[in-house]
Tab-separated table of C-alpha atoms and ligand atoms in Angstrom:
chain	number	residue	atom	x	y	z
A	34	UNK	CA	-6.879	17.753	-14.116
A	35	UNK	CA	-7.408	14.011	-15.522
A	36	UNK	CA	-11.186	12.729	-14.769
A	37	UNK	CA	-12.030	9.194	-15.801
A	38	UNK	CA	-15.472	8.518	-17.610
A	39	UNK	CA	-17.401	4.566	-16.897
A	40	UNK	CA	-20.182	3.730	-18.735
A	41	UNK	CA	-21.294	0.546	-16.096
A	42	UNK	CA	-23.117	-2.417	-16.533
A	43	UNK	CA	-20.337	-4.289	-18.473
A	44	UNK	CA	-19.515	-8.048	-16.859
A	45	UNK	CA	-15.724	-7.768	-16.635
A	46	UNK	CA	-14.471	-10.924	-18.721
A	47	UNK	CA	-10.424	-11.346	-19.463
A	48	UNK	CA	-6.964	-11.704	-18.257
A	49	UNK	CA	-5.298	-9.185	-16.350
A	50	UNK	CA	-1.532	-8.580	-15.575
A	51	UNK	CA	-1.068	-7.959	-11.652
A	52	UNK	CA	1.587	-4.899	-11.394
A	53	UNK	CA	4.317	-4.649	-8.925
A	54	UNK	CA	3.646	-3.513	-5.470
A	55	UNK	CA	3.462	0.235	-4.833
A	56	UNK	CA	3.898	-0.541	-0.729
A	57	UNK	CA	6.827	-3.477	-1.230
A	58	UNK	CA	8.166	-1.046	-3.473
A	59	UNK	CA	8.951	1.932	-1.343
A	60	UNK	CA	10.263	-0.135	1.343
A	61	UNK	CA	12.462	-1.123	-1.001
A	62	UNK	CA	14.076	1.912	-2.872
A	63	UNK	CA	14.992	2.943	0.537
A	64	UNK	CA	16.791	-0.204	1.275
A	65	UNK	CA	18.335	1.751	-1.403
A	66	UNK	CA	19.965	3.701	1.110
A	67	UNK	CA	21.888	0.495	3.463
A	68	UNK	CA	24.773	0.104	0.592
A	69	UNK	CA	27.010	2.071	-1.667
A	70	UNK	CA	26.464	-0.948	-4.807
A	71	UNK	CA	23.943	-1.087	-6.717
A	72	UNK	CA	20.718	-2.750	-5.616
A	73	UNK	CA	18.698	-3.613	-8.808
A	74	UNK	CA	14.993	-4.288	-7.653
A	75	UNK	CA	12.765	-5.310	-10.573
A	76	UNK	CA	8.932	-5.146	-10.784
A	77	UNK	CA	8.555	-2.012	-9.551
A	78	UNK	CA	5.741	-0.174	-10.513
A	79	UNK	CA	5.494	2.832	-12.444
A	80	UNK	CA	3.370	5.256	-10.026
A	81	UNK	CA	3.554	8.744	-8.642
A	82	UNK	CA	4.265	7.274	-5.250
A	83	UNK	CA	7.962	4.538	-6.249
A	84	UNK	CA	8.737	8.131	-8.921
A	85	UNK	CA	8.508	10.337	-5.668
A	86	UNK	CA	10.878	7.916	-3.569
A	87	UNK	CA	12.854	7.545	-6.786
A	88	UNK	CA	13.293	12.128	-6.160
A	89	UNK	CA	13.719	11.371	-2.455
A	90	UNK	CA	16.553	9.249	-3.307
A	91	UNK	CA	18.219	11.560	-5.427
A	92	UNK	CA	18.709	13.625	-3.727
A	93	UNK	CA	19.849	12.096	-0.420
A	94	UNK	CA	22.729	11.211	-3.826
A	95	UNK	CA	21.590	8.559	-4.752
A	96	UNK	CA	21.473	7.714	-8.545
A	97	UNK	CA	18.196	5.936	-9.630
A	98	UNK	CA	18.845	4.552	-13.001
A	99	UNK	CA	16.104	2.541	-15.209
A	100	UNK	CA	18.130	0.103	-17.401
A	101	UNK	CA	14.641	-1.943	-18.605
A	102	UNK	CA	12.985	-0.244	-21.682
A	103	UNK	CA	9.541	-0.535	-19.054
A	104	UNK	CA	10.614	1.381	-16.707
A	105	UNK	CA	9.793	-1.383	-14.237
A	106	UNK	CA	13.336	-2.183	-12.873
A	107	UNK	CA	15.712	0.014	-10.460
A	108	UNK	CA	18.909	0.377	-10.662
A	109	UNK	CA	20.048	2.131	-7.269
A	110	UNK	CA	23.683	2.961	-6.185
A	111	UNK	CA	26.084	5.387	-5.080
A	112	UNK	CA	27.414	7.298	-1.876
A	113	UNK	CA	24.591	9.029	0.292
A	114	UNK	CA	25.373	13.281	-0.082
A	115	UNK	CA	22.619	14.715	1.360
A	116	UNK	CA	21.092	13.758	4.714
A	117	UNK	CA	17.994	15.864	4.800
A	118	UNK	CA	14.575	14.557	3.646
A	119	UNK	CA	12.572	18.328	3.019
A	120	UNK	CA	9.551	18.620	3.466
A	121	UNK	CA	8.450	19.693	0.016
A	122	UNK	CA	8.715	15.598	-0.258
A	123	UNK	CA	7.975	14.064	2.233
A	124	UNK	CA	4.387	16.130	2.608
A	125	UNK	CA	3.713	14.598	-1.082
A	126	UNK	CA	3.879	11.134	0.103
A	127	UNK	CA	4.290	9.658	3.828
A	128	UNK	CA	6.340	6.322	3.186
A	129	UNK	CA	9.130	9.397	2.642
A	130	UNK	CA	9.824	8.334	6.956
A	131	UNK	CA	10.860	5.130	6.124
A	132	UNK	CA	14.428	6.859	5.162
A	133	UNK	CA	14.941	7.694	8.575
A	134	UNK	CA	16.280	4.013	9.435
A	135	UNK	CA	18.432	3.326	6.314
A	136	UNK	CA	19.856	7.493	6.681
A	137	UNK	CA	20.553	7.196	10.172
A	138	UNK	CA	21.889	3.725	10.270
A	139	UNK	CA	23.919	4.139	7.292
A	140	UNK	CA	25.459	7.846	8.194
A	141	UNK	CA	24.944	7.838	11.869
A	142	UNK	CA	22.458	11.298	11.482
A	143	UNK	CA	19.481	12.276	9.446
A	144	UNK	CA	16.872	14.864	9.235
A	145	UNK	CA	13.596	14.041	8.263
A	146	UNK	CA	10.330	16.186	7.796
A	147	UNK	CA	7.641	15.113	10.216
A	148	UNK	CA	5.184	13.763	8.192
A	149	UNK	CA	1.530	15.061	9.791
A	150	UNK	CA	-1.546	13.901	9.883
A	151	UNK	CA	-3.481	12.219	6.254
A	152	UNK	CA	-7.184	12.304	4.322
A	153	UNK	CA	-6.852	8.624	6.404
A	154	UNK	CA	-6.227	9.503	9.996
A	155	UNK	CA	-4.001	10.839	11.874
A	156	UNK	CA	-0.934	8.881	11.773
A	157	UNK	CA	1.445	9.139	14.013
A	158	UNK	CA	5.219	8.135	13.578
A	159	UNK	CA	5.601	7.485	17.014
A	160	UNK	CA	7.069	4.140	17.451
A	161	UNK	CA	9.487	4.557	14.964
A	162	UNK	CA	11.046	7.222	16.635
A	163	UNK	CA	10.947	5.519	20.139
A	164	UNK	CA	12.214	2.458	18.320
A	165	UNK	CA	15.202	4.186	17.229
A	166	UNK	CA	15.266	5.920	20.548
A	167	UNK	CA	15.527	2.332	22.178
A	168	UNK	CA	18.646	1.651	19.517
A	169	UNK	CA	20.629	4.240	21.150
A	170	UNK	CA	19.514	7.785	19.050
A	171	UNK	CA	18.647	10.928	19.935
A	172	UNK	CA	15.659	12.591	18.390
A	173	UNK	CA	14.909	16.071	18.571
A	174	UNK	CA	11.955	17.424	17.157
A	175	UNK	CA	12.116	21.183	16.393
A	176	UNK	CA	11.189	22.802	12.992
A	177	UNK	CA	8.730	20.315	11.778
A	178	UNK	CA	11.415	17.915	11.583
A	179	UNK	CA	12.751	14.966	13.019
A	180	UNK	CA	16.918	15.367	13.491
A	181	UNK	CA	17.891	12.140	14.563
A	182	UNK	CA	21.491	11.345	15.570
A	183	UNK	CA	23.447	8.383	16.807
A	184	UNK	CA	27.204	9.130	16.890
A	185	UNK	CA	28.483	5.886	18.120
A	186	UNK	CA	26.290	3.775	15.583
A	187	UNK	CA	22.731	2.277	16.459
A	188	UNK	CA	22.756	-0.730	19.246
A	189	UNK	CA	20.573	-3.688	19.177
A	190	UNK	CA	17.791	-3.765	21.392
A	191	UNK	CA	14.956	-5.907	22.286
A	192	UNK	CA	11.720	-3.231	21.084
A	193	UNK	CA	7.814	-4.747	21.670
A	194	UNK	CA	5.423	-2.636	19.203
A	195	UNK	CA	1.905	-2.234	21.288
A	196	UNK	CA	0.885	-2.305	17.893
A	197	UNK	CA	1.652	-4.028	14.677
A	198	UNK	CA	3.434	-0.768	12.614
A	199	UNK	CA	4.273	-1.746	8.718
A	200	UNK	CA	5.932	1.067	8.887
A	201	UNK	CA	8.004	0.769	11.900
A	202	UNK	CA	8.645	-2.733	11.588
A	203	UNK	CA	9.709	-1.944	8.427
A	204	UNK	CA	11.886	1.756	9.093
A	205	UNK	CA	13.261	-0.672	12.431
A	206	UNK	CA	14.370	-3.090	10.671
A	207	UNK	CA	16.396	-2.074	8.142
A	208	UNK	CA	17.780	0.471	10.284
A	209	UNK	CA	18.752	-2.939	12.408
A	210	UNK	CA	20.792	-4.635	9.439
A	211	UNK	CA	23.296	-2.109	10.619
A	212	UNK	CA	23.325	-2.108	14.124
A	213	UNK	CA	25.998	-2.992	16.519
A	214	UNK	CA	24.376	-6.791	18.137
A	215	UNK	CA	21.532	-8.470	18.258
A	216	UNK	CA	17.763	-6.711	17.870
A	217	UNK	CA	14.464	-8.257	18.447
A	218	UNK	CA	11.244	-6.583	16.859
A	219	UNK	CA	8.085	-8.463	18.599
A	220	UNK	CA	4.757	-8.278	17.993
A	221	UNK	CA	5.682	-6.689	14.766
A	222	UNK	CA	3.794	-6.512	11.414
A	223	UNK	CA	3.980	-9.629	9.170
A	224	UNK	CA	2.144	-8.484	6.002
A	225	UNK	CA	4.000	-9.871	2.948
A	226	UNK	CA	5.402	-6.704	1.757
A	227	UNK	CA	7.665	-7.242	5.128
A	228	UNK	CA	8.651	-10.384	3.686
A	229	UNK	CA	10.134	-9.228	0.702
A	230	UNK	CA	11.795	-6.515	2.269
A	231	UNK	CA	13.212	-9.704	4.840
A	232	UNK	CA	14.034	-11.666	1.281
A	233	UNK	CA	15.975	-8.547	-0.262
A	234	UNK	CA	17.576	-7.594	2.703
A	235	UNK	CA	19.138	-10.832	3.562
A	236	UNK	CA	20.475	-11.170	-0.142
A	237	UNK	CA	21.868	-8.015	0.668
A	238	UNK	CA	23.716	-9.134	3.144
A	239	UNK	CA	21.781	-9.030	6.154
A	240	UNK	CA	21.136	-11.466	8.914
A	241	UNK	CA	17.294	-12.023	10.068
A	242	UNK	CA	15.531	-14.560	11.629
A	243	UNK	CA	11.759	-14.918	12.364
A	244	UNK	CA	10.947	-14.231	8.786
A	245	UNK	CA	7.359	-13.800	8.040
A	246	UNK	CA	6.271	-14.238	11.684
A	247	UNK	CA	5.913	-11.463	14.401
A	248	UNK	CA	9.235	-11.499	15.795
A	249	UNK	CA	12.046	-10.747	14.203
A	250	UNK	CA	15.158	-11.605	15.017
A	251	UNK	CA	18.084	-9.637	13.709
A	252	UNK	CA	22.033	-9.446	14.038
A	253	UNK	CA	23.789	-6.512	13.006
A	254	UNK	CA	26.525	-6.648	9.904
A	255	UNK	CA	29.152	-4.037	9.468
A	256	UNK	CA	27.879	-3.356	5.759
A	257	UNK	CA	25.567	-4.937	3.294
A	258	UNK	CA	26.350	-5.300	-0.876
A	259	UNK	CA	24.432	-4.807	-3.630
A	260	UNK	CA	21.627	-7.263	-5.378
A	261	UNK	CA	19.031	-7.868	-7.418
A	262	UNK	CA	15.656	-8.595	-6.036
A	263	UNK	CA	11.904	-8.621	-7.302
A	264	UNK	CA	8.814	-6.947	-6.051
A	265	UNK	CA	6.001	-8.385	-5.233
A	266	UNK	CA	2.720	-8.957	-6.835
A	267	UNK	CA	0.246	-6.533	-5.349
A	268	UNK	CA	-2.336	-8.193	-3.001
A	269	UNK	CA	-4.534	-4.468	-2.698
A	270	UNK	CA	-4.765	-4.404	-6.689
A	271	UNK	CA	-5.253	-8.117	-6.676
A	272	UNK	CA	-7.805	-7.802	-4.384
A	273	UNK	CA	-9.763	-4.868	-5.982
A	274	UNK	CA	-10.107	-6.264	-9.430
A	275	UNK	CA	-11.552	-10.119	-7.586
A	276	UNK	CA	-13.565	-7.143	-6.246
A	277	UNK	CA	-14.512	-5.788	-10.336
A	278	UNK	CA	-15.378	-9.288	-11.349
A	279	UNK	CA	-17.791	-9.829	-8.263
A	280	UNK	CA	-19.248	-6.992	-8.443
A	281	UNK	CA	-20.112	-7.599	-12.641
A	282	UNK	CA	-20.651	-10.882	-12.424
A	283	UNK	CA	-17.936	-11.637	-14.670
A	284	UNK	CA	-14.772	-13.602	-14.145
A	285	UNK	CA	-10.954	-12.500	-14.473
A	286	UNK	CA	-7.912	-14.743	-14.596
A	287	UNK	CA	-5.495	-12.269	-12.556
A	288	UNK	CA	-1.600	-12.723	-13.446
A	289	UNK	CA	0.908	-13.066	-11.075
A	290	UNK	CA	-1.697	-12.967	-8.248
A	291	UNK	CA	-0.496	-14.755	-5.089
A	292	UNK	CA	-4.010	-16.492	-3.215
A	293	UNK	CA	-1.954	-17.130	-0.431
A	294	UNK	CA	-1.161	-12.661	-0.020
A	295	UNK	CA	-4.974	-12.071	0.210
A	296	UNK	CA	-5.343	-13.413	3.497
A	297	UNK	CA	-8.906	-13.560	4.623
A	298	UNK	CA	-9.960	-11.663	2.074
A	299	UNK	CA	-10.443	-14.898	0.023
A	300	UNK	CA	-12.703	-16.898	2.711
A	301	UNK	CA	-14.924	-13.079	3.064
A	302	UNK	CA	-15.104	-13.709	-0.649
A	303	UNK	CA	-16.423	-16.916	-0.834
A	304	UNK	CA	-18.640	-16.134	1.339
A	305	UNK	CA	-20.052	-12.909	0.070
A	306	UNK	CA	-20.163	-15.726	-3.006
A	307	UNK	CA	-16.905	-14.299	-5.424
A	308	UNK	CA	-14.797	-17.605	-6.110
A	309	UNK	CA	-11.180	-17.314	-6.006
A	310	UNK	CA	-9.143	-20.261	-7.340
A	311	UNK	CA	-5.241	-20.270	-7.848
A	312	UNK	CA	-3.885	-21.410	-11.119
A	313	UNK	CA	-0.435	-22.410	-11.968
A	314	UNK	CA	-0.293	-18.670	-13.436
A	315	UNK	CA	-1.749	-16.286	-10.705
A	316	UNK	CA	-6.194	-16.736	-9.305
A	317	UNK	CA	-8.552	-16.784	-11.416
A	318	UNK	CA	-11.920	-15.138	-9.621
A	319	UNK	CA	-15.567	-15.419	-10.691
A	320	UNK	CA	-18.594	-14.552	-9.229
A	321	UNK	CA	-20.972	-17.805	-7.995
A	322	UNK	CA	-24.921	-16.861	-8.786
A	323	UNK	CA	-25.691	-13.322	-6.504
A	324	UNK	CA	-23.495	-11.451	-4.142
A	325	UNK	CA	-24.408	-11.812	0.177
A	326	UNK	CA	-24.051	-9.435	2.807
A	327	UNK	CA	-21.125	-10.626	4.364
A	328	UNK	CA	-19.671	-8.279	7.997
A	329	UNK	CA	-15.444	-7.893	7.931
A	330	UNK	CA	-13.438	-6.321	9.688
A	331	UNK	CA	-10.355	-5.096	9.180
A	332	UNK	CA	-6.755	-5.955	11.093
A	333	UNK	CA	-3.038	-6.317	10.567
A	334	UNK	CA	-2.607	-9.330	7.878
A	335	UNK	CA	-3.194	-11.811	7.555
A	336	UNK	CA	-6.507	-10.030	8.361
A	337	UNK	CA	-9.118	-8.932	6.216
A	338	UNK	CA	-6.686	-5.603	4.369
A	339	UNK	CA	-8.155	-1.788	5.657
A	340	UNK	CA	-6.788	-0.658	1.798
A	341	UNK	CA	-9.204	-2.795	0.877
A	342	UNK	CA	-11.896	-1.984	3.235
A	343	UNK	CA	-13.493	0.793	0.352
A	344	UNK	CA	-13.406	-1.551	-2.843
A	345	UNK	CA	-15.338	-3.991	-0.411
A	346	UNK	CA	-18.172	-1.497	0.925
A	347	UNK	CA	-18.978	-1.312	-2.887
A	348	UNK	CA	-19.167	-5.195	-3.629
A	349	UNK	CA	-21.234	-5.098	-0.303
A	350	UNK	CA	-24.185	-2.063	-1.434
A	351	UNK	CA	-25.392	-4.316	-4.619
A	352	UNK	CA	-25.284	-7.828	-2.765
A	353	UNK	CA	-28.814	-8.665	-1.135
A	354	UNK	CA	-28.681	-7.886	2.357
A	355	UNK	CA	-26.947	-5.791	5.137
A	356	UNK	CA	-23.789	-6.005	6.509
A	357	UNK	CA	-21.244	-4.257	8.746
A	358	UNK	CA	-18.444	-3.005	8.131
A	359	UNK	CA	-15.772	-2.066	10.468
A	360	UNK	CA	-12.739	0.190	10.259
A	361	UNK	CA	-10.222	-0.470	13.451
A	362	UNK	CA	-6.490	0.899	11.356
A	363	UNK	CA	-7.423	3.986	10.816
A	364	UNK	CA	-10.320	6.628	12.346
A	365	UNK	CA	-11.077	8.200	9.414
A	366	UNK	CA	-10.929	6.012	6.632
A	367	UNK	CA	-15.197	6.098	5.601
A	368	UNK	CA	-14.743	9.213	3.515
A	369	UNK	CA	-16.095	7.818	0.235
A	370	UNK	CA	-18.924	6.949	2.050
A	371	UNK	CA	-20.949	9.970	1.176
A	372	UNK	CA	-19.375	9.877	-3.221
A	373	UNK	CA	-21.000	6.158	-3.102
A	374	UNK	CA	-23.997	7.749	-1.060
A	375	UNK	CA	-24.455	9.882	-3.977
A	376	UNK	CA	-24.807	6.805	-6.027
A	377	UNK	CA	-27.524	5.632	-5.175
A	378	UNK	CA	-25.216	3.430	-2.316
A	379	UNK	CA	-27.968	2.907	0.893
A	380	UNK	CA	-24.827	3.398	4.104
A	381	UNK	CA	-24.851	4.926	7.465
A	382	UNK	CA	-21.288	5.331	9.133
A	383	UNK	CA	-22.394	5.341	13.445
A	384	UNK	CA	-18.248	5.419	15.047
A	385	UNK	CA	-15.969	3.248	13.724
A	386	UNK	CA	-18.945	1.131	11.762
A	387	UNK	CA	-20.574	1.472	8.813
A	388	UNK	CA	-23.483	-0.452	7.945
A	389	UNK	CA	-24.714	-0.764	4.278
A	390	UNK	CA	-28.008	-2.072	2.868
A	391	UNK	CA	-27.385	-3.764	-0.492
A	392	UNK	CA	-29.990	-2.433	-3.326
A	393	UNK	CA	-29.913	-3.841	-7.021
A	394	UNK	CA	-28.239	-1.030	-8.442
A	395	UNK	CA	-26.156	2.028	-8.755
A	396	UNK	CA	-26.334	4.502	-10.384
A	397	UNK	CA	-24.105	7.147	-12.231
A	398	UNK	CA	-23.115	10.496	-11.069
A	399	UNK	CA	-19.760	13.476	-10.960
A	400	UNK	CA	-18.155	11.998	-7.706
A	401	UNK	CA	-14.779	12.903	-5.876
A	402	UNK	CA	-12.015	10.882	-4.149
A	403	UNK	CA	-10.357	11.958	-1.074
A	404	UNK	CA	-7.431	9.052	-1.350
A	405	UNK	CA	-6.413	6.200	-3.176
A	406	UNK	CA	-8.208	3.573	-1.907
A	407	UNK	CA	-11.455	5.887	-2.004
A	408	UNK	CA	-10.290	6.255	-5.453
A	409	UNK	CA	-10.398	2.907	-6.851
A	410	UNK	CA	-13.772	2.446	-5.153
A	411	UNK	CA	-16.154	5.247	-6.993
A	412	UNK	CA	-14.643	2.952	-10.051
A	413	UNK	CA	-16.108	0.329	-9.409
A	414	UNK	CA	-19.265	1.681	-8.624
A	415	UNK	CA	-18.945	3.168	-12.026
A	416	UNK	CA	-18.514	-0.266	-13.678
A	417	UNK	CA	-22.040	-1.412	-11.906
A	418	UNK	CA	-23.765	2.064	-12.244
A	419	UNK	CA	-26.357	2.711	-14.427
A	420	UNK	CA	-25.371	5.931	-16.842
A	421	UNK	CA	-22.456	7.296	-16.493
A	422	UNK	CA	-19.904	8.310	-13.803
A	423	UNK	CA	-17.085	10.728	-13.582
A	424	UNK	CA	-14.628	10.433	-11.051
A	425	UNK	CA	-12.683	13.518	-10.703
A	426	UNK	CA	-9.424	14.878	-9.805
A	427	UNK	CA	-7.912	11.195	-10.012
A	428	UNK	CA	-4.456	11.987	-9.093
A	429	UNK	CA	-4.555	9.804	-5.524
A	430	UNK	CA	-5.309	6.594	-8.270
A	431	UNK	CA	-2.316	6.950	-10.092
A	432	UNK	CA	-0.560	7.407	-6.395
A	433	UNK	CA	-1.609	3.731	-6.760
A	434	UNK	CA	-3.200	1.827	-10.052
A	435	UNK	CA	-0.906	1.208	-12.693
A	436	UNK	CA	-2.945	2.134	-15.906
A	437	UNK	CA	-6.260	0.815	-14.334
A	438	UNK	CA	-8.210	2.029	-16.913
A	439	UNK	CA	-6.702	0.219	-20.051
A	440	UNK	CA	-6.809	-2.824	-17.692
A	441	UNK	CA	-9.924	-2.857	-17.157
A	442	UNK	CA	-10.665	-1.376	-20.654
A	443	UNK	CA	-9.539	-4.883	-22.280
A	444	UNK	CA	-11.782	-6.525	-20.251
A	445	UNK	CA	-14.923	-5.168	-21.754
A	446	UNK	CA	-15.031	-2.031	-19.303
A	447	UNK	CA	-16.710	0.963	-20.985
A	448	UNK	CA	-14.063	3.238	-19.733
A	449	UNK	CA	-12.289	6.270	-20.829
A	450	UNK	CA	-9.240	8.603	-18.844
A	451	UNK	CA	-9.947	12.761	-19.875
A	452	UNK	CA	-7.259	14.787	-19.926
B	526	EPZ	C1	1.214	1.470	5.382
B	526	EPZ	O1	0.684	2.372	6.360
B	526	EPZ	C2	0.848	1.061	4.396
B	526	EPZ	N1	1.320	2.255	3.400
B	526	EPZ	C3	-0.603	1.556	3.778
B	526	EPZ	O2	-1.449	1.824	3.070
B	526	EPZ	C4	-1.465	0.607	4.839
B	526	EPZ	O3	-3.097	1.069	5.038
B	526	EPZ	C5	-1.625	0.331	5.839
B	526	EPZ	O4	0.197	-0.238	6.196
B	526	EPZ	C6	-1.709	-0.791	6.717
B	526	EPZ	O5	-2.077	-1.895	6.440
B	526	EPZ	C7	2.734	1.307	2.889
B	526	EPZ	O6	2.664	0.446	3.012
B	526	EPZ	C8	3.320	2.902	2.224
B	526	EPZ	P1	1.223	1.190	9.811
B	526	EPZ	P2	1.964	3.017	7.736
B	526	EPZ	O7	2.214	2.297	10.623
B	526	EPZ	O8	2.742	1.800	7.897
B	526	EPZ	C9	-0.916	3.540	13.569
B	526	EPZ	C10	-2.106	3.183	0.982
B	526	EPZ	O9	-3.795	2.926	0.682
B	526	EPZ	N2	0.707	4.078	13.974
B	526	EPZ	O10	1.038	-0.117	9.878
B	526	EPZ	O11	1.941	4.450	8.058
B	526	EPZ	C11	-1.252	3.960	12.746
B	526	EPZ	O12	-2.129	5.201	13.115
B	526	EPZ	C12	-2.162	3.279	2.654
B	526	EPZ	O13	-1.997	2.107	0.321
B	526	EPZ	C13	1.361	4.114	15.623
B	526	EPZ	O14	0.113	4.759	16.630
B	526	EPZ	O15	0.917	1.868	8.601
B	526	EPZ	C14	-2.182	2.986	12.158
B	526	EPZ	O16	-3.616	3.529	13.181
B	526	EPZ	C15	-2.605	3.825	3.003
B	526	EPZ	N3	2.145	5.260	15.675
B	526	EPZ	C16	-2.028	1.557	12.832
B	526	EPZ	O17	-0.853	1.853	13.434
B	526	EPZ	C17	2.877	4.429	14.447
B	526	EPZ	O18	4.600	5.282	14.885
B	526	EPZ	C18	-1.154	1.300	11.655
B	526	EPZ	O19	-0.291	2.028	10.810
B	526	EPZ	C19	2.965	4.393	13.646
B	526	EPZ	C20	1.659	3.446	13.497
């Protein structure tokens, strides 16, 4: 298994190109199931998760081609020949559940393995299933699989989510584009990735209003057609490198990064002492004097993103003063804390909150990551630690960050991958 070795203490200076967003690419790829015509997606990051989604689409019968040399353009097309999403693929990547809505809308039946829990929490999919039932589907859970049928097609419905779920919003949105009549999704999630999906569906012929709000109205159409859509820049990768600049006391230009997609992160980082400004080609991040401890609580977009919580905790670990970080989205997302404490951080967890007491420096150590964002937080810690840090077993990292070690090394970090 690959490892990453970092020798800390160098301020980062330079430019990093932000990749297309993993969490936008996965639903956009699933949207390829909504038409037999070609859906061309550009700026798809080359990651383990996008490769898993390509594999899943292929076994549904979709041809996945990569016409450009860089591998970042995917051309999807062809009829669905198999409506089953098997356990061995779904267990690798939970976002596989996103094929359920499109398969059911297109073929009126689907058999999709239930994803089960994961490292960061139980992560049920009840809202996906209840929404499809409200749209007239019959759902039977059997042998670890969701067996869904809608012999007369899905029917438009008004669905009020008890909480804004990103995945359930995406699944039901895609299903509703081909349903009979009008569907309203209220208290829907409104992450930039959902806007990206809506824009792409509209380019494919879907009728959607309320895009960017928490109330989406979808008027079903008989069929969708091919289109070309670009994946938005990854806001979590952007935020992660912004933290890297802050932690190391450097200045980074993040090409393609979008200030308007960072939500509450911008004002929180400004209070900490990390300034983010928009430029013509992206954003510039710069540390101003010292770092100050500032509390943060995760919440749905545009609140502070749960996918930035671990990285922010490293920033707080080396800031002056104490801060409280509260995780409200997932119940087990502090698995990075014991590893950060092994590197000299002073963090205590009490239920859903972590108290972080800043310390002037961390110390390098061999560490192990348990999930994607935790892995990259350990890399950030390594950048500011004295001595050598070895981040073991980086397969989680490869699910969501494109060439992280090359991007950081190009800005002066002493970092290398050991295979
Ligand atoms: C998406 O997961 C992201 N994944 C996650 O990114 C991200 O952390 C999360 O949204 C929150 O922003 C992708 O986009 C592929 P949710 P998703 O449904 O859709 C509860 C990463 O590191 N819930 O918005 O699974 C759920 O348990 C990953 O890239 C239900 O109770 O998240 C959670 O507490 C990790 N029932 C809350 O809602 C449901 O049916 C929000 O989850 C669905 C969700």
